[in-house]
């Protein structure tokens, strides 16, 4: 069968999203952790094969970037598919913990510098 893209896929990424190019929500970054809901809701439309693959992958928490890498799909496509799953109540999304700036521990920095000096 011909018509695949250079990566060997028979279905082009925009087809997987129904032609959508933007996510419906802004819940996802590369390091957002997604987890499949257990048990899965019984209501709603039957998920397409890519959604099912994502759900299997997300039995344990996994980062959005890792999902995209495992599926060999652009992150933008994966985020749209994740939005579908989140809106259907099939996954949860945890944003990364915010990093707070604190005063650096000068004693610790000195020890690191001294240790590097011995190398």
PDB file of C-alpha atoms in Angstrom, residues 22-65:
ATOM      1  CA  UNK A  22      -4.718  23.164  18.164  1.00  0.00           C
ATOM      2  CA  UNK A  23      -5.515  21.532  21.504  1.00  0.00           C
ATOM      3  CA  UNK A  24      -8.858  22.343  23.091  1.00  0.00           C
ATOM      4  CA  UNK A  25      -7.198  23.187  26.407  1.00  0.00           C
ATOM      5  CA  UNK A  26      -3.834  24.255  27.781  1.00  0.00           C
ATOM      6  CA  UNK A  27      -3.328  21.558  30.427  1.00  0.00           C
ATOM      7  CA  UNK A  28      -0.304  19.923  28.837  1.00  0.00           C
ATOM      8  CA  UNK A  29       3.397  20.736  28.736  1.00  0.00           C
ATOM      9  CA  UNK A  30       6.192  18.362  27.787  1.00  0.00           C
ATOM     10  CA  UNK A  31       6.637  17.341  31.409  1.00  0.00           C
ATOM     11  CA  UNK A  32       2.983  17.098  32.425  1.00  0.00           C
ATOM     12  CA  UNK A  33       2.390  13.634  33.859  1.00  0.00           C
ATOM     13  CA  UNK A  34      -0.623  11.729  32.556  1.00  0.00           C
ATOM     14  CA  UNK A  35      -2.200   8.635  34.086  1.00  0.00           C
ATOM     15  CA  UNK A  36      -5.077   6.485  32.856  1.00  0.00           C
ATOM     16  CA  UNK A  37      -8.135   6.481  35.099  1.00  0.00           C
ATOM     17  CA  UNK A  38      -8.829   3.075  36.626  1.00  0.00           C
ATOM     18  CA  UNK A  39     -11.445   1.829  36.096  1.00  0.00           C
ATOM     19  CA  UNK A  40     -12.157   3.452  32.751  1.00  0.00           C
ATOM     20  CA  UNK A  41     -15.541   5.167  32.378  1.00  0.00           C
ATOM     21  CA  UNK A  42     -18.051   3.008  30.537  1.00  0.00           C
ATOM     22  CA  UNK A  43     -19.851   5.945  28.953  1.00  0.00           C
ATOM     23  CA  UNK A  44     -18.794   7.883  25.908  1.00  0.00           C
ATOM     24  CA  UNK A  45     -17.594   7.037  22.459  1.00  0.00           C
ATOM     25  CA  UNK A  46     -15.332   4.092  21.853  1.00  0.00           C
ATOM     26  CA  UNK A  47     -11.739   5.375  21.751  1.00  0.00           C
ATOM     27  CA  UNK A  48      -9.835   5.192  18.488  1.00  0.00           C
ATOM     28  CA  UNK A  49      -6.735   2.935  18.322  1.00  0.00           C
ATOM     29  CA  UNK A  50      -4.304   5.736  19.168  1.00  0.00           C
ATOM     30  CA  UNK A  51      -6.322   6.633  22.250  1.00  0.00           C
ATOM     31  CA  UNK A  52      -6.241   2.979  23.318  1.00  0.00           C
ATOM     32  CA  UNK A  53      -2.461   2.846  22.873  1.00  0.00           C
ATOM     33  CA  UNK A  54      -2.092   5.973  25.009  1.00  0.00           C
ATOM     34  CA  UNK A  55      -4.326   4.518  27.729  1.00  0.00           C
ATOM     35  CA  UNK A  56      -2.245   1.320  27.861  1.00  0.00           C
ATOM     36  CA  UNK A  57       0.932   3.389  28.054  1.00  0.00           C
ATOM     37  CA  UNK A  58      -0.479   5.535  30.851  1.00  0.00           C
ATOM     38  CA  UNK A  59      -1.348   2.693  33.217  1.00  0.00           C
ATOM     39  CA  UNK A  60       1.563   4.162  35.201  1.00  0.00           C
ATOM     40  CA  UNK A  61       2.265   7.926  35.241  1.00  0.00           C
ATOM     41  CA  UNK A  62       4.160   9.033  32.143  1.00  0.00           C
ATOM     42  CA  UNK A  63       5.268  12.422  30.788  1.00  0.00           C
ATOM     43  CA  UNK A  64       3.689  13.863  27.645  1.00  0.00           C
ATOM     44  CA  UNK A  65       7.086  13.933  25.907  1.00  0.00           C
TER      45      UNK A  65
END
